[in-house]
mmCIF file of C-alpha atoms in Angstrom:
data_model
loop_
_atom_site.group_PDB
_atom_site.id
_atom_site.type_symbol
_atom_site.label_atom_id
_atom_site.label_comp_id
_atom_site.label_asym_id
_atom_site.label_seq_id
_atom_site.Cartn_x
_atom_site.Cartn_y
_atom_site.Cartn_z
ATOM 1 C CA MET A 1 0.357 37.143 -27.016
ATOM 2 C CA GLU A 2 1.795 33.690 -26.927
ATOM 3 C CA ASP A 3 3.268 32.440 -23.688
ATOM 4 C CA ASN A 4 6.557 31.864 -25.471
ATOM 5 C CA GLU A 5 6.713 35.461 -26.601
ATOM 6 C CA LEU A 6 6.283 36.722 -23.056
ATOM 7 C CA GLN A 7 9.236 34.560 -22.022
ATOM 8 C CA PHE A 8 11.321 36.135 -24.785
ATOM 9 C CA PHE A 9 10.462 39.596 -23.476
ATOM 10 C CA GLU A 10 11.334 38.642 -19.934
ATOM 11 C CA LEU A 11 14.664 37.440 -21.279
ATOM 12 C CA ILE A 12 15.234 40.599 -23.337
ATOM 13 C CA SER A 13 14.409 42.803 -20.376
ATOM 14 C CA ASN A 14 16.689 41.023 -17.904
ATOM 15 C CA ALA A 15 19.594 40.288 -20.245
ATOM 16 C CA GLY A 16 19.384 43.831 -21.619
ATOM 17 C CA ALA A 17 19.386 45.330 -18.130
ATOM 18 C CA ALA A 18 22.370 43.155 -17.167
ATOM 19 C CA ARG A 19 24.258 44.262 -20.254
ATOM 20 C CA SER A 20 23.490 47.871 -19.362
ATOM 21 C CA ALA A 21 24.634 47.430 -15.743
ATOM 22 C CA TYR A 22 27.989 45.954 -16.811
ATOM 23 C CA ILE A 23 28.561 48.896 -19.163
ATOM 24 C CA GLU A 24 27.690 51.230 -16.290
ATOM 25 C CA ALA A 25 30.340 49.462 -14.208
ATOM 26 C CA ILE A 26 32.958 50.417 -16.811
ATOM 27 C CA ASN A 27 31.773 54.037 -16.704
ATOM 28 C CA TRP A 28 32.051 54.128 -12.892
ATOM 29 C CA ALA A 29 35.543 52.615 -13.029
ATOM 30 C CA GLU A 30 36.559 55.304 -15.495
ATOM 31 C CA LYS A 31 35.424 57.894 -12.924
ATOM 32 C CA LYS A 32 37.456 55.993 -10.276
ATOM 33 C CA ASP A 33 34.321 55.239 -8.275
ATOM 34 C CA PHE A 34 35.141 51.580 -7.655
ATOM 35 C CA ALA A 35 32.449 51.098 -5.008
ATOM 36 C CA LYS A 36 29.750 52.085 -7.520
ATOM 37 C CA ALA A 37 31.446 49.942 -10.172
ATOM 38 C CA ALA A 38 31.248 46.898 -7.877
ATOM 39 C CA GLN A 39 27.624 47.746 -7.118
ATOM 40 C CA ALA A 40 26.827 47.875 -10.840
ATOM 41 C CA ILE A 41 28.481 44.472 -11.378
ATOM 42 C CA ALA A 42 26.396 43.013 -8.530
ATOM 43 C CA GLU A 43 23.232 44.549 -10.000
ATOM 44 C CA GLY A 44 24.128 43.090 -13.398
ATOM 45 C CA ASP A 45 24.688 39.658 -11.858
ATOM 46 C CA LYS A 46 21.291 39.763 -10.172
ATOM 47 C CA VAL A 47 19.280 40.546 -13.295
ATOM 48 C CA TYR A 48 21.459 38.275 -15.411
ATOM 49 C CA ALA A 49 20.529 35.400 -13.102
ATOM 50 C CA ASP A 50 16.838 36.215 -13.588
ATOM 51 C CA GLY A 51 17.326 36.169 -17.341
ATOM 52 C CA HIS A 52 19.309 32.975 -17.169
ATOM 53 C CA LYS A 53 16.447 31.246 -15.350
ATOM 54 C CA VAL A 54 14.091 32.067 -18.214
ATOM 55 C CA HIS A 55 16.658 30.936 -20.746
ATOM 56 C CA PHE A 56 17.259 27.684 -18.926
ATOM 57 C CA LYS A 57 13.532 26.965 -19.034
ATOM 58 C CA LEU A 58 13.522 27.453 -22.795
ATOM 59 C CA VAL A 59 16.516 25.142 -23.169
ATOM 60 C CA GLN A 60 14.847 22.493 -21.015
ATOM 61 C CA ASN A 61 11.655 22.764 -23.070
ATOM 62 C CA GLU A 62 13.571 22.161 -26.248
ATOM 63 C CA ALA A 63 15.484 19.264 -24.726
ATOM 64 C CA ALA A 64 12.160 17.711 -23.740
ATOM 65 C CA GLY A 65 10.999 17.910 -27.350
ATOM 66 C CA LYS A 66 8.789 20.977 -26.942
ATOM 67 C CA LYS A 67 9.998 23.214 -29.760
ATOM 68 C CA ASN A 68 10.249 26.917 -28.974
ATOM 69 C CA ASN A 69 8.928 29.030 -31.824
ATOM 70 C CA THR A 70 12.172 30.554 -32.984
ATOM 71 C CA SER A 71 11.652 34.189 -33.904
ATOM 72 C CA LEU A 72 13.641 37.332 -34.438
ATOM 73 C CA LEU A 73 12.727 38.211 -30.848
ATOM 74 C CA LEU A 74 14.414 35.110 -29.463
ATOM 75 C CA ILE A 75 17.506 35.787 -31.562
ATOM 76 C CA HIS A 76 17.561 39.327 -30.183
ATOM 77 C CA ALA A 77 17.213 37.977 -26.647
ATOM 78 C CA GLU A 78 20.113 35.559 -27.193
ATOM 79 C CA ASP A 79 22.130 38.434 -28.615
ATOM 80 C CA LEU A 80 21.604 40.499 -25.455
ATOM 81 C CA LEU A 81 22.524 37.502 -23.306
ATOM 82 C CA ILE A 82 25.817 37.091 -25.163
ATOM 83 C CA GLY A 83 26.367 40.841 -24.908
ATOM 84 C CA ALA A 84 25.813 40.728 -21.150
ATOM 85 C CA GLU A 85 28.288 37.864 -20.710
ATOM 86 C CA MET A 86 30.935 39.622 -22.790
ATOM 87 C CA PHE A 87 30.484 42.979 -21.108
ATOM 88 C CA LYS A 88 30.861 41.376 -17.701
ATOM 89 C CA ILE A 89 34.283 39.997 -18.636
ATOM 90 C CA ILE A 90 35.297 43.308 -20.171
ATOM 91 C CA ALA A 91 33.957 45.321 -17.217
ATOM 92 C CA GLU A 92 35.871 43.264 -14.662
ATOM 93 C CA SER A 93 39.023 43.628 -16.717
ATOM 94 C CA PHE A 94 38.535 47.398 -17.071
ATOM 95 C CA ILE A 95 37.957 47.788 -13.337
ATOM 96 C CA LYS A 96 41.281 46.019 -12.710
ATOM 97 C CA VAL A 97 43.089 48.243 -15.206
ATOM 98 C CA TYR A 98 41.617 51.478 -13.815
ATOM 99 C CA LYS A 99 42.422 50.404 -10.254
ATOM 100 C CA HIS A 100 45.970 49.608 -11.307
ATOM 101 C CA MET A 101 46.342 52.965 -13.052
ATOM 102 C CA ASP A 102 44.998 54.689 -9.971
ATOM 103 C CA GLU A 103 47.548 52.930 -7.739
ATOM 104 C CA GLU A 104 50.422 53.757 -10.095
ATOM 105 C CA LEU A 105 49.403 57.415 -10.191
ATOM 106 C CA ALA A 106 49.178 57.514 -6.420
ATOM 107 C CA LYS A 107 52.745 56.161 -6.190
ATOM 108 C CA LYS A 108 53.997 58.862 -8.570
ATOM 109 C CA THR A 109 52.397 61.725 -6.695
ATOM 110 C CA VAL A 110 53.877 60.726 -3.343
ATOM 111 C CA MET B 1 -2.208 65.320 -27.644
ATOM 112 C CA LYS B 2 0.815 63.843 -25.936
ATOM 113 C CA ASN B 3 3.689 62.296 -27.884
ATOM 114 C CA ILE B 4 5.557 59.408 -26.285
ATOM 115 C CA LEU B 5 8.798 58.147 -27.841
ATOM 116 C CA LEU B 6 10.222 54.747 -26.883
ATOM 117 C CA VAL B 7 13.870 53.952 -27.531
ATOM 118 C CA CYS B 8 15.673 50.612 -27.327
ATOM 119 C CA LEU B 9 18.756 49.105 -28.941
ATOM 120 C CA SER B 10 17.170 47.939 -32.176
ATOM 121 C CA GLY B 11 13.635 49.308 -31.892
ATOM 122 C CA MET B 12 12.329 45.767 -32.096
ATOM 123 C CA SER B 13 11.338 44.880 -28.556
ATOM 124 C CA THR B 14 9.788 48.300 -27.881
ATOM 125 C CA SER B 15 7.584 47.972 -30.973
ATOM 126 C CA LEU B 16 5.413 45.427 -29.213
ATOM 127 C CA LEU B 17 5.188 47.579 -26.111
ATOM 128 C CA VAL B 18 3.960 50.409 -28.362
ATOM 129 C CA GLN B 19 1.140 48.174 -29.599
ATOM 130 C CA LYS B 20 0.169 47.302 -26.047
ATOM 131 C CA MET B 21 0.261 50.939 -24.972
ATOM 132 C CA GLU B 22 -1.864 51.946 -27.961
ATOM 133 C CA LYS B 23 -4.428 49.289 -27.048
ATOM 134 C CA ALA B 24 -4.522 50.602 -23.485
ATOM 135 C CA ALA B 25 -4.949 54.173 -24.746
ATOM 136 C CA GLU B 26 -7.847 53.094 -26.947
ATOM 137 C CA LYS B 27 -9.467 51.258 -24.064
ATOM 138 C CA ASN B 28 -9.200 54.317 -21.823
ATOM 139 C CA ASP B 29 -10.228 56.819 -24.515
ATOM 140 C CA ILE B 30 -6.876 58.588 -24.454
ATOM 141 C CA THR B 31 -5.627 60.304 -27.600
ATOM 142 C CA VAL B 32 -1.890 59.845 -27.712
ATOM 143 C CA ARG B 33 0.891 59.227 -30.213
ATOM 144 C CA ILE B 34 3.321 56.471 -29.292
ATOM 145 C CA TRP B 35 6.159 55.255 -31.456
ATOM 146 C CA ALA B 36 9.381 53.260 -31.084
ATOM 147 C CA VAL B 37 12.767 53.802 -32.674
ATOM 148 C CA SER B 38 16.219 52.283 -32.425
ATOM 149 C CA GLU B 39 18.974 54.134 -30.656
ATOM 150 C CA ALA B 40 20.555 55.157 -33.958
ATOM 151 C CA GLU B 41 17.364 56.940 -34.985
ATOM 152 C CA ALA B 42 16.477 58.439 -31.614
ATOM 153 C CA HIS B 43 17.969 61.917 -32.027
ATOM 154 C CA ASN B 44 15.961 62.510 -35.224
ATOM 155 C CA ASN B 45 12.774 61.978 -33.221
ATOM 156 C CA PHE B 46 13.408 64.075 -30.118
ATOM 157 C CA ALA B 47 11.765 67.231 -31.467
ATOM 158 C CA GLU B 48 8.384 65.531 -31.886
ATOM 159 C CA ALA B 49 8.378 63.857 -28.461
ATOM 160 C CA ASP B 50 6.980 65.211 -25.193
ATOM 161 C CA ILE B 51 8.624 62.411 -23.214
ATOM 162 C CA VAL B 52 11.297 59.830 -24.049
ATOM 163 C CA LEU B 53 11.200 56.367 -22.461
ATOM 164 C CA LEU B 54 14.266 54.142 -22.608
ATOM 165 C CA GLY B 55 14.198 50.345 -22.510
ATOM 166 C CA PRO B 56 16.078 48.827 -19.539
ATOM 167 C CA GLN B 57 18.866 47.783 -21.927
ATOM 168 C CA LEU B 58 19.658 51.480 -22.416
ATOM 169 C CA LYS B 59 19.788 52.466 -18.752
ATOM 170 C CA PHE B 60 23.532 53.111 -19.070
ATOM 171 C CA LYS B 61 22.797 55.912 -21.539
ATOM 172 C CA TYR B 62 20.308 57.697 -19.275
ATOM 173 C CA LYS B 63 22.630 60.577 -18.323
ATOM 174 C CA GLU B 64 23.629 61.084 -21.949
ATOM 175 C CA TYR B 65 19.970 61.320 -22.975
ATOM 176 C CA LYS B 66 19.187 63.643 -20.085
ATOM 177 C CA LYS B 67 21.912 65.996 -21.293
ATOM 178 C CA MET B 68 20.683 65.833 -24.895
ATOM 179 C CA LEU B 69 17.042 66.400 -23.987
ATOM 180 C CA GLY B 70 17.490 69.245 -21.514
ATOM 181 C CA GLU B 71 14.099 70.137 -20.056
ATOM 182 C CA LYS B 72 12.278 67.283 -21.783
ATOM 183 C CA PRO B 73 11.535 64.346 -19.452
ATOM 184 C CA VAL B 74 13.389 61.089 -20.039
ATOM 185 C CA GLU B 75 12.834 57.926 -17.990
ATOM 186 C CA VAL B 76 13.938 54.277 -17.974
ATOM 187 C CA ILE B 77 11.162 51.678 -18.109
ATOM 188 C CA SER B 78 11.425 49.196 -15.232
ATOM 189 C CA ILE B 79 12.741 45.688 -15.929
ATOM 190 C CA ALA B 80 9.548 44.095 -14.608
ATOM 191 C CA ASP B 81 7.151 46.255 -16.645
ATOM 192 C CA TYR B 82 9.240 45.828 -19.766
ATOM 193 C CA GLY B 83 9.665 42.096 -19.328
ATOM 194 C CA ARG B 84 5.934 41.597 -18.821
ATOM 195 C CA MET B 85 4.976 44.100 -21.523
ATOM 196 C CA GLN B 86 2.707 46.075 -19.165
ATOM 197 C CA GLY B 87 1.437 48.517 -21.770
ATOM 198 C CA GLU B 88 -1.274 50.070 -19.667
ATOM 199 C CA LYS B 89 0.977 50.572 -16.661
ATOM 200 C CA VAL B 90 3.744 52.180 -18.731
ATOM 201 C CA LEU B 91 1.254 54.436 -20.539
ATOM 202 C CA LYS B 92 -0.323 55.697 -17.306
ATOM 203 C CA TRP B 93 3.098 56.212 -15.760
ATOM 204 C CA ALA B 94 4.304 58.249 -18.752
ATOM 205 C CA LEU B 95 1.148 60.379 -18.750
ATOM 206 C CA SER B 96 1.410 60.986 -15.004
ATOM 207 C CA ILE B 97 4.936 62.361 -15.506
ATOM 208 C CA LEU B 98 3.649 64.691 -18.207
ATOM 209 C CA GLY B 99 0.820 65.764 -15.867
#
């Protein structure tokens, strides 16, 4: 397997895991477990950073004139990276909304 | 013969892991059936599988799969093994779960 291809897989694995963690954060928020939601966001951030490192290397390669062999795999990896970024924004927003709902409900039941 | 089903979002990235696992099985003289499907196709393949392995991008669906599969083992492949395409390691791990 080409070196490049291994990098794509490392990217897919990390970006995909980050995307998954951010979605998990939404699920925890829905269950009102905000500690676990925060933990899932932190976990997502950690693996996203690992993926980003790989991605940055690819970008630097290209900038230095070393073409990356663009393949469906790389497109898929980029797709997961975008997905991770979007889900993080959505997850943080959802956590805020669920927290707010929780507070409002608490006020009503007093 | 054991049947190992791999599931990821599009079935693309797991396809290569299947190849690597098959090579490892050949090398170790293990008769096994390994195949990869996308999430959309997964439920049509459950009946034939002895174990279902999810890519790390599907970790958030683990509980859902566990519910769907009942007694059948389902596991999430680690980020490191998936990212480095450790076919042999994943194969041996899956077989050790099946006992």
